[in-house]
């Protein structure tokens, strides 16, 4: 199962619009605080999501801070507990106040060391808090929106539009040509970093069409068969990465210099060495990213 997927939570979309039911769940809930985009973690060497008591979390939530019901979880003793995310970004003292519970970390960096199910839950938490932080105003009429349904939607009090959390679909693909695959370096990446090509889907496109367009635009190659592999939520801030294999019709590259600094065709052995950090001056994607799994799968003959 891919990292960032596999959440054990039951989101209870049938009950989260009932304020009395939500208030009952809040008693004894696991509260996961997020602060300025970072998540509270504890444990070593395996990291776990750190929860804080409700009364502690409530002292740190400012009027701008949102509380989101994430779902119900079965505890170690078979009991059912609710999980909430609290945005405590407005409290400058939060890291100091919560240091007995854990420390705040960047989720992407910590993803390599986080327990699988906690990474999935925190992915949802971060995605939701990020969405709230960017949707304070109605895109339809410009009025301030209000939080509703335990933080799972926003409503515009002026025009009545309901706003639901957004996910931005993106394609990420490993292009192959015979026994070689295409790995590239984006102009915004560090000079040693090589990975799959990727890009956001545009309206009116299928996944396969987006894969073909992105590869044509960025590397100049025409693509025949496109094969969907798997998807991965990527809450930085709101992407859903849809991973594909794409069969190139030629290996002649014409790079888009505004996007791609370099691109190379690698054999299975070279791609394996890249993933294992054995090519001097070059490194591949982190193991928690779907790019790593696409390359790894192809190296293994998928
Ligand atoms: Zn509105």
Short mmCIF file of C-alpha atoms and ligand atoms in Angstrom, two decimals:
data_model
loop_
_atom_site.label_atom_id
_atom_site.label_comp_id
_atom_site.label_asym_id
_atom_site.label_seq_id
_atom_site.Cartn_x
_atom_site.Cartn_y
_atom_site.Cartn_z
CA UNK A 1 0.00 0.00 0.00
CA UNK A 2 1.39 3.40 -0.98
CA UNK A 3 2.46 5.84 1.75
CA UNK A 4 -0.15 8.57 2.43
CA UNK A 5 -2.95 6.05 1.65
CA UNK A 6 -4.68 3.45 3.82
CA UNK A 7 -6.36 5.57 6.47
CA UNK A 8 -8.22 3.43 9.03
CA UNK A 9 -10.68 6.23 9.83
CA UNK A 10 -14.43 6.00 9.29
CA UNK A 11 -15.26 9.55 8.16
CA UNK A 12 -18.94 9.28 9.11
CA UNK A 13 -20.22 11.73 6.55
CA UNK A 14 -23.73 10.75 7.67
CA UNK A 15 -23.20 12.16 11.18
CA UNK A 16 -20.65 14.95 10.98
CA UNK A 17 -23.34 17.49 10.05
CA UNK A 18 -25.03 16.89 13.45
CA UNK A 19 -23.49 19.39 15.95
CA UNK A 20 -24.73 17.45 19.01
CA UNK A 21 -23.18 14.18 17.73
CA UNK A 22 -19.91 15.98 16.96
CA UNK A 23 -19.84 17.64 20.42
CA UNK A 24 -20.25 14.22 22.06
CA UNK A 25 -17.38 12.79 19.98
CA UNK A 26 -15.12 15.66 21.05
CA UNK A 27 -15.14 14.39 24.65
CA UNK A 28 -12.23 11.96 24.94
CA UNK A 29 -11.20 12.51 21.32
CA UNK A 30 -7.64 12.38 20.00
CA UNK A 31 -6.80 15.96 19.03
CA UNK A 32 -4.03 16.35 16.44
CA UNK A 33 -2.68 19.91 16.43
CA UNK A 34 -1.23 21.47 13.27
CA UNK A 35 0.89 24.58 13.50
CA UNK A 36 1.88 26.68 10.51
CA UNK A 37 1.67 23.69 8.17
CA UNK A 38 3.55 21.34 10.48
CA UNK A 39 2.27 18.27 12.34
CA UNK A 40 2.93 17.27 15.97
CA UNK A 41 4.89 14.00 16.19
CA UNK A 42 6.42 11.83 18.86
CA UNK A 43 8.41 8.60 19.08
CA UNK A 44 11.76 7.27 17.90
CA UNK A 45 12.92 5.84 15.59
CA UNK A 46 9.40 5.31 14.21
CA UNK A 47 7.39 8.52 14.44
CA UNK A 48 3.73 8.62 15.48
CA UNK A 49 1.08 11.32 15.44
CA UNK A 50 1.01 13.06 18.82
CA UNK A 51 -2.39 13.84 20.35
CA UNK A 52 -3.11 16.44 23.02
CA UNK A 53 -6.03 16.72 25.48
CA UNK A 54 -9.01 18.78 24.37
CA UNK A 55 -8.56 21.36 27.14
CA UNK A 56 -4.95 21.97 26.07
CA UNK A 57 -5.85 22.25 22.37
CA UNK A 58 -8.69 24.67 23.13
CA UNK A 59 -6.34 27.10 24.89
CA UNK A 60 -4.24 27.30 21.72
CA UNK A 61 -6.94 27.74 19.09
CA UNK A 62 -7.31 31.37 18.05
CA UNK A 63 -10.52 32.68 16.39
CA UNK A 64 -8.95 31.97 12.98
CA UNK A 65 -8.04 28.41 13.96
CA UNK A 66 -10.28 25.72 12.53
CA UNK A 67 -11.33 22.44 14.14
CA UNK A 68 -11.93 19.53 11.75
CA UNK A 69 -13.54 16.16 12.49
CA UNK A 70 -11.46 13.57 10.64
CA UNK A 71 -13.30 10.39 11.57
CA UNK A 72 -13.65 7.53 14.04
CA UNK A 73 -10.84 5.13 14.84
CA UNK A 74 -10.90 1.81 16.60
CA UNK A 75 -8.47 1.94 19.53
CA UNK A 76 -6.10 -0.79 20.69
CA UNK A 77 -8.71 -2.12 23.13
CA UNK A 78 -11.49 -2.19 20.55
CA UNK A 79 -12.95 1.11 21.72
CA UNK A 80 -14.05 3.76 19.22
CA UNK A 81 -12.44 7.18 19.42
CA UNK A 82 -12.94 10.30 17.38
CA UNK A 83 -9.98 12.04 15.75
CA UNK A 84 -9.96 15.80 15.23
CA UNK A 85 -7.39 18.16 13.72
CA UNK A 86 -7.00 21.59 15.33
CA UNK A 87 -5.25 24.46 13.59
CA UNK A 88 -3.19 26.19 16.30
CA UNK A 89 -1.16 28.29 13.82
CA UNK A 90 -2.24 31.55 15.47
CA UNK A 91 -0.57 30.64 18.76
CA UNK A 92 3.12 31.55 18.55
CA UNK A 93 3.77 29.62 21.77
CA UNK A 94 2.29 26.33 20.51
CA UNK A 95 5.64 24.50 19.96
CA UNK A 96 6.77 25.45 23.49
CA UNK A 97 3.40 24.72 25.12
CA UNK A 98 3.13 21.29 23.48
CA UNK A 99 6.72 20.12 23.79
CA UNK A 100 5.82 17.55 26.45
CA UNK A 101 3.52 15.89 23.88
CA UNK A 102 5.79 16.06 20.82
CA UNK A 103 7.54 18.34 18.36
CA UNK A 104 6.26 19.95 15.16
CA UNK A 105 7.68 18.52 11.92
CA UNK A 106 7.33 19.02 8.19
CA UNK A 107 5.07 16.16 7.05
CA UNK A 108 6.89 15.50 3.78
CA UNK A 109 10.25 15.10 5.50
CA UNK A 110 8.77 13.05 8.35
CA UNK A 111 6.87 10.80 5.93
CA UNK A 112 9.86 8.48 5.67
CA UNK A 113 9.78 7.71 9.40
CA UNK A 114 6.06 7.87 10.16
CA UNK A 115 3.88 4.90 10.99
CA UNK A 116 1.87 4.05 7.85
CA UNK A 117 -1.63 4.69 9.24
CA UNK A 118 -0.55 7.89 11.01
CA UNK A 119 0.85 9.26 7.76
CA UNK A 120 -2.53 8.64 6.09
CA UNK A 121 -4.44 10.33 8.92
CA UNK A 122 -2.07 13.30 9.01
CA UNK A 123 -2.31 13.59 5.23
CA UNK A 124 -6.06 14.11 5.63
CA UNK A 125 -5.51 16.52 8.54
CA UNK A 126 -2.98 18.62 6.66
CA UNK A 127 -5.05 18.63 3.49
CA UNK A 128 -8.12 19.85 5.37
CA UNK A 129 -6.31 22.56 7.36
CA UNK A 130 -4.55 23.80 4.20
CA UNK A 131 -7.88 23.94 2.39
CA UNK A 132 -9.44 26.04 5.15
CA UNK A 133 -6.46 28.40 5.21
CA UNK A 134 -6.90 29.12 1.48
CA UNK A 135 -10.69 29.34 1.29
CA UNK A 136 -11.66 32.07 3.70
CA UNK A 137 -13.53 33.94 0.97
CA UNK A 138 -16.25 32.83 -1.41
CA UNK A 139 -14.87 32.44 -4.97
CA UNK A 140 -18.34 33.25 -6.28
CA UNK A 141 -19.18 36.53 -4.51
CA UNK A 142 -16.11 37.42 -2.42
CA UNK A 143 -17.81 37.32 1.00
CA UNK A 144 -16.17 35.70 4.02
CA UNK A 145 -17.10 32.02 4.24
CA UNK A 146 -18.00 30.19 7.45
CA UNK A 147 -17.01 26.75 8.70
CA UNK A 148 -19.77 24.11 8.74
CA UNK A 149 -20.27 20.37 9.35
CA UNK A 150 -17.45 19.93 11.86
CA UNK A 151 -14.97 21.61 9.54
CA UNK A 152 -15.73 19.43 6.53
CA UNK A 153 -17.20 22.23 4.42
CA UNK A 154 -17.53 26.02 4.28
CA UNK A 155 -20.65 28.02 3.51
CA UNK A 156 -21.02 31.51 2.12
CA UNK A 157 -23.52 33.46 4.27
CA UNK A 158 -24.14 35.99 1.48
CA UNK A 159 -24.87 33.90 -1.62
CA UNK A 160 -25.46 30.55 0.11
CA UNK A 161 -22.89 28.58 -1.90
CA UNK A 162 -21.47 25.52 -0.17
CA UNK A 163 -17.74 24.96 -0.62
CA UNK A 164 -16.25 21.50 -0.24
CA UNK A 165 -12.59 20.56 0.20
CA UNK A 166 -10.72 20.57 -3.07
CA UNK A 167 -8.23 18.08 -4.40
CA UNK A 168 -6.19 19.05 -7.45
CA UNK A 169 -5.63 16.09 -9.80
CA UNK A 170 -2.13 15.79 -11.19
CA UNK A 171 -0.53 13.19 -13.42
CA UNK A 172 2.89 11.76 -12.70
CA UNK A 173 4.38 9.40 -15.23
CA UNK A 174 7.37 7.30 -15.98
CA UNK A 175 7.96 7.38 -19.72
CA UNK A 176 9.68 4.28 -21.07
CA UNK A 177 11.28 3.52 -24.43
CA UNK A 178 12.26 -0.09 -24.75
CA UNK A 179 14.58 -0.91 -21.87
CA UNK A 180 15.09 2.67 -20.72
CA UNK A 181 13.03 5.11 -18.68
CA UNK A 182 13.01 8.92 -18.69
CA UNK A 183 14.00 10.78 -15.54
CA UNK A 184 14.17 14.53 -15.44
CA UNK A 185 15.18 17.47 -13.32
CA UNK A 186 12.76 20.39 -13.00
CA UNK A 187 14.32 23.86 -13.08
CA UNK A 188 13.01 24.46 -9.54
CA UNK A 189 14.61 21.33 -8.06
CA UNK A 190 18.04 21.01 -6.52
CA UNK A 191 20.76 20.36 -9.15
CA UNK A 192 21.16 16.67 -8.21
CA UNK A 193 17.48 15.63 -8.07
CA UNK A 194 15.96 13.47 -10.83
CA UNK A 195 12.44 12.07 -10.88
CA UNK A 196 9.39 11.34 -13.01
CA UNK A 197 7.76 14.12 -15.00
CA UNK A 198 4.48 15.43 -13.61
CA UNK A 199 1.91 18.14 -14.09
CA UNK A 200 -1.57 19.27 -13.19
CA UNK A 201 -4.51 18.13 -15.25
CA UNK A 202 -6.44 20.74 -17.17
CA UNK A 203 -10.22 20.96 -17.56
CA UNK A 204 -11.54 18.75 -20.34
CA UNK A 205 -8.69 16.24 -20.16
CA UNK A 206 -8.64 12.54 -19.40
CA UNK A 207 -5.74 11.15 -17.36
CA UNK A 208 -4.21 9.64 -20.50
CA UNK A 209 -4.50 12.91 -22.42
CA UNK A 210 -2.86 14.86 -19.60
CA UNK A 211 0.03 12.36 -19.54
CA UNK A 212 0.54 12.73 -23.30
CA UNK A 213 0.31 16.54 -23.22
CA UNK A 214 2.72 16.95 -20.30
CA UNK A 215 5.33 14.64 -21.85
CA UNK A 216 5.01 16.40 -25.20
CA UNK A 217 5.27 19.87 -23.64
CA UNK A 218 8.12 19.16 -21.25
CA UNK A 219 10.27 16.64 -23.12
CA UNK A 220 9.05 16.74 -26.73
CA UNK A 221 8.30 13.03 -26.91
CA UNK A 222 5.16 11.56 -28.44
CA UNK A 223 3.51 8.87 -26.33
CA UNK A 224 1.51 5.86 -27.42
CA UNK A 225 0.08 3.54 -24.80
CA UNK A 226 -0.58 4.99 -21.33
CA UNK A 227 -1.12 2.61 -18.44
CA UNK A 228 -2.59 3.79 -15.12
CA UNK A 229 -0.78 2.34 -12.10
CA UNK A 230 -1.93 3.86 -8.78
CA UNK A 231 -2.78 7.15 -7.09
CA UNK A 232 -1.51 8.94 -4.00
CA UNK A 233 -2.83 11.91 -2.03
CA UNK A 234 -0.06 14.51 -1.80
CA UNK A 235 -1.22 17.24 0.61
CA UNK A 236 1.42 19.85 -0.35
CA UNK A 237 -1.00 21.53 -0.49
CA UNK A 238 -3.81 19.61 -2.21
CA UNK A 239 -2.72 17.29 -5.00
CA UNK A 240 -3.86 13.82 -5.93
CA UNK A 241 -1.01 12.23 -7.88
CA UNK A 242 -2.20 9.76 -10.50
CA UNK A 243 0.71 7.55 -11.45
CA UNK A 244 1.06 6.13 -14.97
CA UNK A 245 3.50 4.37 -17.25
CA UNK A 246 3.76 5.93 -20.70
CA UNK A 247 5.27 4.25 -23.75
CA UNK A 248 7.32 6.76 -25.74
CA UNK A 249 7.34 6.47 -29.52
CA UNK A 250 10.88 7.83 -29.83
CA UNK A 251 13.76 8.74 -27.53
CA UNK A 252 14.60 12.10 -29.15
CA UNK A 253 14.19 14.80 -26.51
CA UNK A 254 13.30 18.47 -26.96
CA UNK A 255 13.22 19.91 -23.46
CA UNK A 256 11.15 22.90 -22.40
CA UNK A 257 13.86 25.08 -20.81
CA UNK A 258 11.32 26.98 -18.70
CA UNK A 259 10.34 23.72 -16.95
CA UNK A 260 13.04 21.09 -17.41
CA UNK A 261 16.73 21.64 -16.72
CA UNK A 262 17.84 18.16 -17.76
CA UNK A 263 16.41 14.77 -18.72
CA UNK A 264 18.12 11.43 -19.20
CA UNK A 265 17.15 7.97 -20.38
CA UNK A 266 18.24 5.41 -17.79
CA UNK A 267 18.47 1.64 -17.97
CA UNK A 268 16.85 -0.48 -15.25
CA UNK A 269 20.23 -0.84 -13.58
CA UNK A 270 20.84 2.92 -13.62
CA UNK A 271 17.32 3.66 -12.31
CA UNK A 272 17.82 1.13 -9.52
CA UNK A 273 21.14 2.74 -8.63
CA UNK A 274 19.46 6.17 -8.58
CA UNK A 275 16.81 4.94 -6.10
CA UNK A 276 19.50 3.43 -3.94
CA UNK A 277 21.57 6.63 -3.92
CA UNK A 278 24.46 5.00 -5.75
CA UNK A 279 24.91 7.49 -8.58
CA UNK A 280 27.33 10.21 -7.60
CA UNK A 281 25.88 13.69 -8.00
CA UNK A 282 22.35 12.41 -8.57
CA UNK A 283 19.57 11.40 -6.22
CA UNK A 284 16.07 10.10 -6.86
CA UNK A 285 12.67 10.71 -5.24
CA UNK A 286 12.05 9.93 -1.56
CA UNK A 287 10.68 6.49 -0.83
CA UNK A 288 7.32 7.82 0.39
CA UNK A 289 6.55 9.47 -2.98
CA UNK A 290 4.66 7.66 -5.74
CA UNK A 291 7.52 8.56 -8.13
CA UNK A 292 9.79 6.18 -6.18
CA UNK A 293 7.20 3.41 -6.49
CA UNK A 294 6.69 3.98 -10.23
CA UNK A 295 10.42 3.72 -10.87
CA UNK A 296 10.81 0.78 -8.48
CA UNK A 297 7.92 -1.06 -10.15
CA UNK A 298 9.41 -0.61 -13.63
CA UNK A 299 12.85 -1.71 -12.45
CA UNK A 300 11.20 -4.87 -11.13
CA UNK A 301 9.63 -5.51 -14.53
CA UNK A 302 6.12 -4.10 -14.01
ZN1 LIG B 1 -20.75 33.79 -1.82
#
